[in-house]
CSV table of C-alpha atoms in Angstrom, one decimal:
chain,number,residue,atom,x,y,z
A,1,UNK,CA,-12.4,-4.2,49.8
A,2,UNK,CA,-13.8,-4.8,45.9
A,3,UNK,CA,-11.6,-4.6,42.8
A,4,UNK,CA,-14.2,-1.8,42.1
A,5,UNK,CA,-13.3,0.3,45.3
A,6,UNK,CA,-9.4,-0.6,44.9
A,7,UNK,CA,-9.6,0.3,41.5
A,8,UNK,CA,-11.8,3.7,42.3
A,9,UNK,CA,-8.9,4.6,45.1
A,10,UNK,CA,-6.2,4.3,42.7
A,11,UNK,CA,-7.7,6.8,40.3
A,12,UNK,CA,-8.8,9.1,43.2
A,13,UNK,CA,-5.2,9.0,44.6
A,14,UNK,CA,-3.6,9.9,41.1
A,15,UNK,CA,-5.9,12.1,40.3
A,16,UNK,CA,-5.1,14.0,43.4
A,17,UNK,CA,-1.4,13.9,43.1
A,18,UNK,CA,-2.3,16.5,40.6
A,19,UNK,CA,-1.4,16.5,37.0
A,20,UNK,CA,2.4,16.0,36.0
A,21,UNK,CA,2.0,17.3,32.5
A,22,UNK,CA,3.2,15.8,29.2
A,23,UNK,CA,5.4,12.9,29.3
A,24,UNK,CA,8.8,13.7,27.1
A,25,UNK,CA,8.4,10.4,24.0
A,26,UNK,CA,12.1,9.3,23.2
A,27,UNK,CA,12.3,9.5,19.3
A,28,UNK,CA,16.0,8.1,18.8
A,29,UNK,CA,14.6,4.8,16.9
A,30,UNK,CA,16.7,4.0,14.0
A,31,UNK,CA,15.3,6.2,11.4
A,32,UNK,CA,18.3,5.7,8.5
A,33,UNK,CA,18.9,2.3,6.8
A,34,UNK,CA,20.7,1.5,3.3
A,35,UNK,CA,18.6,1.7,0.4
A,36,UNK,CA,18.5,-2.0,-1.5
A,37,UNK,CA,15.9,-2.6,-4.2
A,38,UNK,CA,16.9,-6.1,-3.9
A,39,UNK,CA,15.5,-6.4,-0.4
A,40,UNK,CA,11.8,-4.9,-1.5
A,41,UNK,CA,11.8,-7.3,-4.0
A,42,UNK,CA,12.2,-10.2,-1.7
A,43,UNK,CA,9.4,-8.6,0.7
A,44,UNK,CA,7.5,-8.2,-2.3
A,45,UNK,CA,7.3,-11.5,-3.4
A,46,UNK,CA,7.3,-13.1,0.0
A,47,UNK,CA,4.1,-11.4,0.4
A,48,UNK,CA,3.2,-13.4,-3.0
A,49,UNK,CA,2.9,-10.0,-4.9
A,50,UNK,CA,4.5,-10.2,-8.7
A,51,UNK,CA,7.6,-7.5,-9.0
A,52,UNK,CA,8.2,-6.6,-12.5
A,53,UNK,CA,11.5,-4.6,-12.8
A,54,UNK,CA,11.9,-2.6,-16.2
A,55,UNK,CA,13.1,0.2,-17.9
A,56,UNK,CA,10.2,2.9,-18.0
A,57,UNK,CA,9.8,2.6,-21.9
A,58,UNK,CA,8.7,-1.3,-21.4
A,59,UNK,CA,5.9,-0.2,-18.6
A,60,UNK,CA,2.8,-0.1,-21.5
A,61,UNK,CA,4.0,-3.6,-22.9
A,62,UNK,CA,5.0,-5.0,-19.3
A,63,UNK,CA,0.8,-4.2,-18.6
A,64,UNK,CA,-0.4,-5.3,-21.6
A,65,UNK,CA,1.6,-9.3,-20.5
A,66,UNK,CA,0.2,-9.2,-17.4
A,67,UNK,CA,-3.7,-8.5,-18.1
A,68,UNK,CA,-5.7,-10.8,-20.0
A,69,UNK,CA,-6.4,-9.6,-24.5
A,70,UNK,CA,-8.8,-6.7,-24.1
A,71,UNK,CA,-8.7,-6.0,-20.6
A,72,UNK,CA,-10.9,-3.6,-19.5
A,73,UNK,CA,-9.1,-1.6,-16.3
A,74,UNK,CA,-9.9,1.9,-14.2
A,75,UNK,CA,-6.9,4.1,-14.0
A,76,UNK,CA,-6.9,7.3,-11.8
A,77,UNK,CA,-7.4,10.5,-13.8
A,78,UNK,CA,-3.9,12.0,-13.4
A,79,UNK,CA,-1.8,8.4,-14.9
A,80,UNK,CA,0.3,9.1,-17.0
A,81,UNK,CA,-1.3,8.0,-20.8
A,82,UNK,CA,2.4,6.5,-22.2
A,83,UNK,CA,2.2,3.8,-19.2
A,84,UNK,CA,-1.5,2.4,-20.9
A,85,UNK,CA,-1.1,-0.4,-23.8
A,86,UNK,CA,-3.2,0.1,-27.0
A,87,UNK,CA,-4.6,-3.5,-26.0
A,88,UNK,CA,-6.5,-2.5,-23.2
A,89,UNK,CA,-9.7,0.1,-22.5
A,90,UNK,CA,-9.0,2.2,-19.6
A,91,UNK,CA,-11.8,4.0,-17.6
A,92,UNK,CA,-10.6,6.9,-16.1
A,93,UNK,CA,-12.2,7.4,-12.4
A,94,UNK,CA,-13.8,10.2,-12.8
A,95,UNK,CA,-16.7,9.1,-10.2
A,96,UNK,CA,-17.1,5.5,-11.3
A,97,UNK,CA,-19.9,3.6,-9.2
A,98,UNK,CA,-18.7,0.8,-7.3
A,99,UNK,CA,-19.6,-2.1,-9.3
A,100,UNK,CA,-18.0,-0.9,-12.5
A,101,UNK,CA,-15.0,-0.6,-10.8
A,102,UNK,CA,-15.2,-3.7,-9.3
A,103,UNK,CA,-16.1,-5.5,-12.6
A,104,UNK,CA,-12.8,-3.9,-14.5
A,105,UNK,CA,-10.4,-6.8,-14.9
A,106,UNK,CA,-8.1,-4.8,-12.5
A,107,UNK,CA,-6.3,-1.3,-11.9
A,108,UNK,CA,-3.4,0.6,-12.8
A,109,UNK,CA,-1.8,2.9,-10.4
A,110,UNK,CA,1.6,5.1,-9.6
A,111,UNK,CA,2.3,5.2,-5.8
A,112,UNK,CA,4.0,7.4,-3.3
A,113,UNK,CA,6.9,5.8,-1.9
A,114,UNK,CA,7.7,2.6,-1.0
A,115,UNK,CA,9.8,1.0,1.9
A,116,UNK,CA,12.5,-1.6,1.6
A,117,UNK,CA,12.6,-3.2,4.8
A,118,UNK,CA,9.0,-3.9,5.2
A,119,UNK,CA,8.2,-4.3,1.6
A,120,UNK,CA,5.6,-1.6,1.9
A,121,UNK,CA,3.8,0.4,-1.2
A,122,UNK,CA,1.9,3.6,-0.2
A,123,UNK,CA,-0.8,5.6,-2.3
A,124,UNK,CA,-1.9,8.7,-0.8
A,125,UNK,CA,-4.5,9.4,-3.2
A,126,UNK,CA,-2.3,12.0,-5.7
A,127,UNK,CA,-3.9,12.1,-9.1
A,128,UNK,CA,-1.3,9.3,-10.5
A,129,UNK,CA,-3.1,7.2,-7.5
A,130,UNK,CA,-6.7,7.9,-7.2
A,131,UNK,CA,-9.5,6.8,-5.0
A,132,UNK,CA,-8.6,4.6,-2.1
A,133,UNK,CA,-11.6,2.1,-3.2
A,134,UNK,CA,-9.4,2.0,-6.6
A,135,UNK,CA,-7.0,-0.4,-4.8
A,136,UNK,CA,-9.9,-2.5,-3.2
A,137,UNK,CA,-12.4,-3.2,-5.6
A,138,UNK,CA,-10.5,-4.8,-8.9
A,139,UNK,CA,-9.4,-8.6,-8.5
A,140,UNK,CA,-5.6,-7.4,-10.0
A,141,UNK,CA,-4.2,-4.3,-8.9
A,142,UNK,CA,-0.8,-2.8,-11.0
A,143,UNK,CA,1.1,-0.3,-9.4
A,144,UNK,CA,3.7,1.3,-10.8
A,145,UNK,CA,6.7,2.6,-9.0
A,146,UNK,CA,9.7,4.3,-9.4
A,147,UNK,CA,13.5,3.6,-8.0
A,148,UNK,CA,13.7,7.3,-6.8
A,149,UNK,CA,10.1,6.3,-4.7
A,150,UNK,CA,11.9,4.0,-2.6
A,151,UNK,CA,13.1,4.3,0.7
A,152,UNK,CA,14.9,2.3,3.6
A,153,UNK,CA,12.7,2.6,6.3
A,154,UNK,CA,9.1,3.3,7.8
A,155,UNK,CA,10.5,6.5,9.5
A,156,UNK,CA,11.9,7.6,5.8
A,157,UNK,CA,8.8,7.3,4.2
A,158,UNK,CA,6.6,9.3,6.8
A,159,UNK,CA,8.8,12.2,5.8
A,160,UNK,CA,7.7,12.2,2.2
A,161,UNK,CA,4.2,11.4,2.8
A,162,UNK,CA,1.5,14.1,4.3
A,163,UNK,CA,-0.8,13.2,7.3
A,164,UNK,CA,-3.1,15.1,5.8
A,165,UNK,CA,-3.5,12.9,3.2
A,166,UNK,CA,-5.7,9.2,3.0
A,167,UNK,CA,-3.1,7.1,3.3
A,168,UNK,CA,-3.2,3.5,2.0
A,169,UNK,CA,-1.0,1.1,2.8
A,170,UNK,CA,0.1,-2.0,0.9
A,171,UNK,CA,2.3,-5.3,1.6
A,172,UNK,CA,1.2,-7.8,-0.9
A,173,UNK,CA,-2.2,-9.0,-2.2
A,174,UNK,CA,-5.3,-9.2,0.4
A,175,UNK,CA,-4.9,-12.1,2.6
A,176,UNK,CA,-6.8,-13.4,5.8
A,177,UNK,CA,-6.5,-16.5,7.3
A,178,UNK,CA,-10.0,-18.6,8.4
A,179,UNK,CA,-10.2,-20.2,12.2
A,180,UNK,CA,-8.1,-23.0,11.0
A,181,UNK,CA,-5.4,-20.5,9.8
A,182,UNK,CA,-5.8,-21.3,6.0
A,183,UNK,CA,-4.4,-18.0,3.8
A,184,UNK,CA,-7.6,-16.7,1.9
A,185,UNK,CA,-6.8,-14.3,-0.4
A,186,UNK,CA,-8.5,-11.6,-2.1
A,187,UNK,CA,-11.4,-10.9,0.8
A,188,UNK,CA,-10.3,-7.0,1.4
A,189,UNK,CA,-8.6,-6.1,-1.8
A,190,UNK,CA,-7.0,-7.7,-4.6
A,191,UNK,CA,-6.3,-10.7,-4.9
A,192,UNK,CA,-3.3,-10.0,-7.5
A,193,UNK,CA,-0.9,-7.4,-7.0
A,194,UNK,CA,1.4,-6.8,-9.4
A,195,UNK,CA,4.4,-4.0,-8.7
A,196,UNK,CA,6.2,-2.5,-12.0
A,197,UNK,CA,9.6,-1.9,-10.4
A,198,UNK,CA,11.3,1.1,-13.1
A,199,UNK,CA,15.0,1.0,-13.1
């Protein structure tokens, strides 16, 4: 007998044990864990992303340290205007072609939530968030996020997010490794990823 006719018998004879019907999925994984901000800033910046944690009135100045004197950067349409230094000219992404948003000296973005344990940022595309290629295409992506944003655990965060929505999501700057396993960075997204932290 062939593997091909052994393999061919062993589908005809389930097959013809008929059709059990849906097998019941266990779903008692852990899905609570204890909140520490401490801990998603250690994923963070093992993941070599920079964590800024400040008060929400430093978020303008804390953007315009981080980007080079008269940065140009996209910003989605819906982000809120206080968070934007006077130093810097923002494009709003109101349909911006690919290579001027790729030539902006980076991006500034809210998120969606964020998760502790893995050291995990989500966008899901809200107006504060923008266009998925938003997060790919500048060399320095800025994401701001807020304490309330952050949860525990994976399980945690799918509750606030919607499936419906296109997800993104983020654990430190874009990083490969080559056949020899060096780290290159920047190949599928930014290269720099800073996180504003607001406590």
């Amino acid at each position: 007998m062939s593997s091909r006719d052994l393999v061919l018998g062993r589908l005809r004879a389930a097959l013809a044990a008929g059709n059990p019907g849906p097998v019941e999925v266990p779903r008692d994984y852990r899905s609570e864990g204890t909140l520490d901000l401490d801990r998603l800033v250690e994923r963070l910046t093992d993941y070599r992303a920079h964590v800024h944690r400040v008060p929400e009135a430093a978020v303008a100045d804390t953007i315009a340290d981080i980007l080079p004197a008269e940065a140009t950067i996209v910003v989605p349409p819906g982000l809120p205007p206080a968070w934007l230094p006077s130093t810097v000219t923002a494009l709003a992404d109101e349909g911006l072609d690919n290579g001027r948003i790729g030539a902006a000296d980076g991006v500034v973005t809210g998120a969606a939530v964020a998760v502790a344990e893995t050291g995990t940022v989500v966008l899901d595309g809200s107006p504060d968030q923008g266009r998925r290629v938003l997060s790919l295409l500048p060399d320095r992506h800025l994401c701001v996020l807020r304490a309330d944003q952050v949860v525990a655990t994976v399980p945690q965060a799918l509750t606030r997010l919607s499936p419906h929505r296109p997800l993104t999501w983020i654990s430190g700057p874009s990083a490969t490794s080559d056949i020899e396993l060096n780290r290159v960075e920047g190949v599928h997204g930014p290269r720099n990823l800073h996180i504003i932290l607001l406590s």
